[in-house]
mmCIF file of C-alpha atoms in Angstrom:
data_model
loop_
_atom_site.group_PDB
_atom_site.id
_atom_site.type_symbol
_atom_site.label_atom_id
_atom_site.label_comp_id
_atom_site.label_asym_id
_atom_site.label_seq_id
_atom_site.Cartn_x
_atom_site.Cartn_y
_atom_site.Cartn_z
ATOM 1 C CA ARG J 20 74.090 103.757 130.447
ATOM 2 C CA LYS J 21 76.656 106.267 131.580
ATOM 3 C CA LEU J 22 80.279 105.181 131.443
ATOM 4 C CA GLN J 23 82.343 106.190 134.424
ATOM 5 C CA ASP J 24 85.836 104.846 133.784
ATOM 6 C CA ARG J 25 88.228 106.488 131.318
ATOM 7 C CA PRO J 26 89.281 103.309 129.469
ATOM 8 C CA SER J 27 85.655 102.414 128.697
ATOM 9 C CA ILE J 28 84.936 105.938 127.514
ATOM 10 C CA ALA J 29 88.065 105.879 125.353
ATOM 11 C CA GLU J 30 87.108 102.503 123.820
ATOM 12 C CA VAL J 31 83.612 103.718 122.929
ATOM 13 C CA LEU J 32 84.944 106.951 121.429
ATOM 14 C CA THR J 33 87.546 105.015 119.440
ATOM 15 C CA CYS J 34 84.936 102.626 118.020
ATOM 16 C CA LEU J 35 82.631 105.523 117.126
ATOM 17 C CA SER J 36 85.499 107.291 115.393
ATOM 18 C CA PHE J 37 86.212 104.220 113.247
ATOM 19 C CA CYS J 38 82.534 104.117 112.273
ATOM 20 C CA ALA J 39 82.642 107.799 111.314
ATOM 21 C CA LEU J 40 85.807 107.311 109.254
ATOM 22 C CA SER J 41 84.331 104.298 107.458
ATOM 23 C CA THR J 42 81.368 106.465 106.412
ATOM 24 C CA ASP J 43 83.756 109.158 105.116
ATOM 25 C CA ASP J 44 83.002 111.581 107.943
ATOM 26 C CA ALA J 45 86.636 112.433 108.602
ATOM 27 C CA ASN J 46 85.809 115.561 110.597
ATOM 28 C CA GLN J 47 83.618 113.672 113.077
ATOM 29 C CA SER J 48 86.139 110.838 113.226
ATOM 30 C CA GLY J 49 88.949 113.268 114.014
ATOM 31 C CA ARG J 50 86.941 114.931 116.767
ATOM 32 C CA LEU J 51 86.043 111.589 118.355
ATOM 33 C CA LEU J 52 89.629 110.339 118.109
ATOM 34 C CA LYS J 53 90.921 113.473 119.794
ATOM 35 C CA GLU J 54 88.469 112.910 122.664
ATOM 36 C CA ALA J 55 89.452 109.240 122.829
ATOM 37 C CA GLN J 56 93.125 110.165 122.924
ATOM 38 C CA THR J 57 92.511 112.482 125.866
ATOM 39 C CA SER J 58 90.742 109.648 127.684
ATOM 40 C CA TRP J 59 93.572 107.214 126.919
ATOM 41 C CA GLN J 60 96.106 109.744 128.222
ATOM 42 C CA GLU J 61 94.087 110.257 131.408
ATOM 43 C CA ALA J 62 93.964 106.480 131.830
ATOM 44 C CA GLY J 63 97.752 106.285 131.396
ATOM 45 C CA ASN J 64 97.559 103.980 128.387
ATOM 46 C CA HIS J 65 100.438 105.083 126.153
ATOM 47 C CA PHE J 66 99.969 102.318 123.592
ATOM 48 C CA SER J 67 96.371 103.315 122.905
ATOM 49 C CA THR J 68 97.402 106.964 122.886
ATOM 50 C CA GLY J 69 99.916 106.130 120.138
ATOM 51 C CA PHE J 70 97.422 103.980 118.266
ATOM 52 C CA GLY J 71 94.906 106.841 118.442
ATOM 53 C CA LEU J 72 97.515 109.250 117.093
ATOM 54 C CA GLY J 73 98.027 106.849 114.207
ATOM 55 C CA PHE J 74 94.342 106.854 113.368
ATOM 56 C CA ARG J 75 94.252 110.629 113.680
ATOM 57 C CA GLY J 76 97.050 110.544 111.098
ATOM 58 C CA ALA J 77 94.758 108.465 108.866
ATOM 59 C CA VAL J 78 92.038 111.086 109.254
ATOM 60 C CA ALA J 79 94.475 113.882 108.336
ATOM 61 C CA LEU J 80 95.635 111.814 105.353
ATOM 62 C CA ARG J 81 92.048 111.281 104.225
ATOM 63 C CA GLN J 82 91.536 115.049 104.453
ATOM 64 C CA GLY J 83 94.645 115.657 102.333
ATOM 65 C CA ASN J 84 96.579 117.299 105.173
ATOM 66 C CA TYR J 85 99.871 115.486 104.572
ATOM 67 C CA LYS J 86 102.035 117.579 106.904
ATOM 68 C CA ARG J 87 99.622 117.027 109.810
ATOM 69 C CA ALA J 88 99.409 113.316 108.966
ATOM 70 C CA ALA J 89 103.218 113.047 108.972
ATOM 71 C CA THR J 90 103.436 114.689 112.392
ATOM 72 C CA LEU J 91 100.709 112.476 113.864
ATOM 73 C CA TYR J 92 102.200 109.260 112.423
ATOM 74 C CA SER J 93 105.656 110.198 113.672
ATOM 75 C CA ASP J 94 104.312 110.954 117.171
ATOM 76 C CA ALA J 95 102.344 107.709 117.106
ATOM 77 C CA ILE J 96 105.482 105.692 116.297
ATOM 78 C CA THR J 97 107.278 107.344 119.216
ATOM 79 C CA ASP J 98 104.386 106.608 121.623
ATOM 80 C CA CYS J 99 103.959 102.987 120.514
ATOM 81 C CA GLU J 100 107.681 102.270 120.710
ATOM 82 C CA GLY J 101 107.779 104.009 124.106
ATOM 83 C CA ALA J 102 104.973 101.720 125.245
ATOM 84 C CA GLY J 103 106.990 98.704 124.054
ATOM 85 C CA ASP J 104 104.829 97.881 121.030
ATOM 86 C CA GLY J 105 107.110 97.644 118.034
ATOM 87 C CA ARG J 106 104.579 95.616 116.038
ATOM 88 C CA VAL J 107 102.198 98.539 115.567
ATOM 89 C CA SER J 108 105.099 100.878 114.850
ATOM 90 C CA GLY J 109 105.747 98.796 111.717
ATOM 91 C CA TRP J 110 102.240 99.519 110.422
ATOM 92 C CA LEU J 111 102.646 103.185 111.326
ATOM 93 C CA ALA J 112 105.974 103.288 109.459
ATOM 94 C CA PHE J 113 104.177 102.140 106.294
ATOM 95 C CA GLN J 114 101.552 104.849 106.711
ATOM 96 C CA LEU J 115 104.172 107.530 107.342
ATOM 97 C CA ALA J 116 106.192 106.332 104.345
ATOM 98 C CA VAL J 117 103.232 106.889 102.009
ATOM 99 C CA VAL J 118 102.781 110.401 103.392
ATOM 100 C CA LEU J 119 106.473 111.257 103.090
ATOM 101 C CA LYS J 120 106.474 110.149 99.472
ATOM 102 C CA GLU J 121 103.591 112.532 98.836
ATOM 103 C CA LEU J 122 105.575 115.283 100.569
ATOM 104 C CA GLY J 123 108.517 114.580 98.246
ATOM 105 C CA ASP J 124 110.841 112.819 100.698
ATOM 106 C CA LEU J 125 111.338 109.546 98.815
ATOM 107 C CA PRO J 126 114.636 108.581 100.535
ATOM 108 C CA GLN J 127 113.049 108.794 103.998
ATOM 109 C CA ALA J 128 109.934 107.006 102.725
ATOM 110 C CA LEU J 129 112.048 104.119 101.427
ATOM 111 C CA GLN J 130 113.957 103.932 104.718
ATOM 112 C CA LEU J 131 110.683 103.742 106.642
ATOM 113 C CA MET J 132 109.501 100.998 104.288
ATOM 114 C CA GLN J 133 112.606 98.959 105.112
ATOM 115 C CA ASP J 134 112.110 99.586 108.835
ATOM 116 C CA GLY J 135 108.446 98.589 108.621
ATOM 117 C CA VAL J 136 109.199 95.393 106.714
ATOM 118 C CA ARG J 137 111.930 94.479 109.205
ATOM 119 C CA VAL J 138 109.527 94.960 112.128
ATOM 120 C CA THR J 139 106.632 93.061 110.539
ATOM 121 C CA LEU J 140 108.926 90.165 109.648
ATOM 122 C CA GLU J 141 110.372 90.189 113.159
ATOM 123 C CA TYR J 142 106.862 89.927 114.637
ATOM 124 C CA GLN J 143 105.705 87.592 111.834
ATOM 125 C CA ASP J 144 102.701 89.847 111.293
ATOM 126 C CA ARG J 145 101.212 88.874 107.945
ATOM 127 C CA TRP J 146 98.413 91.453 108.157
ATOM 128 C CA PHE J 147 100.793 94.397 108.523
ATOM 129 C CA LEU J 148 103.171 92.900 105.971
ATOM 130 C CA SER J 149 100.338 92.850 103.415
ATOM 131 C CA ILE J 150 99.826 96.563 104.118
ATOM 132 C CA GLY J 151 103.583 97.077 103.760
ATOM 133 C CA LEU J 152 103.582 95.420 100.348
ATOM 134 C CA GLU J 153 100.693 97.647 99.324
ATOM 135 C CA ALA J 154 102.667 100.675 100.518
ATOM 136 C CA THR J 155 105.692 99.440 98.555
ATOM 137 C CA LEU J 156 103.632 99.542 95.381
ATOM 138 C CA LEU J 157 102.429 103.060 96.162
ATOM 139 C CA ILE J 158 105.886 104.363 97.020
ATOM 140 C CA ALA J 159 108.211 102.529 94.673
ATOM 141 C CA GLY J 160 105.963 100.669 92.254
ATOM 142 C CA ASP J 161 107.017 102.811 89.316
ATOM 143 C CA GLN J 162 110.679 102.071 90.090
ATOM 144 C CA LEU J 163 110.258 98.291 90.013
ATOM 145 C CA ASP J 164 110.916 96.338 86.852
ATOM 146 C CA PRO J 165 107.964 94.224 85.648
ATOM 147 C CA GLU J 166 109.251 91.035 87.282
ATOM 148 C CA GLN J 167 109.831 92.720 90.665
ATOM 149 C CA ARG J 168 106.420 94.387 90.498
ATOM 150 C CA ALA J 169 104.747 91.076 89.675
ATOM 151 C CA ARG J 170 106.435 89.421 92.678
ATOM 152 C CA VAL J 171 105.329 92.211 95.042
ATOM 153 C CA VAL J 172 101.765 92.165 93.680
ATOM 154 C CA GLY J 173 101.649 88.353 93.944
ATOM 155 C CA ALA J 174 102.929 88.378 97.524
ATOM 156 C CA ARG J 175 100.508 91.158 98.467
ATOM 157 C CA GLU J 176 97.553 89.280 96.978
ATOM 158 C CA ALA J 177 98.568 86.016 98.662
ATOM 159 C CA LEU J 178 98.781 87.790 102.025
ATOM 160 C CA HIS J 179 95.452 89.526 101.437
ATOM 161 C CA LEU J 180 93.851 86.134 100.818
ATOM 162 C CA TYR J 181 95.588 84.563 103.816
ATOM 163 C CA THR J 182 94.807 87.354 106.268
ATOM 164 C CA GLY J 183 91.433 88.411 104.940
ATOM 165 C CA SER J 184 92.689 91.974 104.719
ATOM 166 C CA VAL J 185 91.088 94.279 102.209
ATOM 167 C CA PRO J 186 93.239 95.298 99.231
ATOM 168 C CA GLY J 187 93.340 98.995 98.512
ATOM 169 C CA VAL J 188 93.208 100.309 102.082
ATOM 170 C CA LEU J 189 96.171 102.632 101.616
ATOM 171 C CA GLU J 190 95.099 103.675 98.134
ATOM 172 C CA ARG J 191 91.697 104.779 99.447
ATOM 173 C CA ALA J 192 93.163 106.489 102.505
ATOM 174 C CA SER J 193 95.666 108.462 100.482
ATOM 175 C CA GLY J 194 93.374 109.352 97.606
ATOM 176 C CA TYR J 195 94.947 107.096 94.965
ATOM 177 C CA THR J 196 91.611 105.696 93.748
#
């Protein structure tokens, strides 16, 4: 069946890109996401454009291209906030924070972590908060004393159990495994 409308085309391309990324075909995923983003732009859907930029950032991160990932995550935050979706910008802030730490900008990474936590608490988004706690361990885990680290790990695990999220998502995406 041939799809005629841009949103449907964009949705199919987005789903295919997620499948490609989950099978470690980052190049194919990136190509599909770029096509999806073009379709979202043509459809005038700024939120999905921003979300797509965020996943393109994940592809760049998976490929080890930290500077490109930082640019894509930053652009994605701008697009999502411009579309009025602060909730997703919290998740994107966590992703960008991990990248900035890898690029050596720990102060900015920590600031983004605080911003992301504030947003996820504001929206009461337990799924994104569990990702934020995971990012906290990646970014500042070595700076936490044993009691603080235990509290963060315990909270992260409790949220993973509650939300059904998969532990280790950021570690795998950023090559920490």
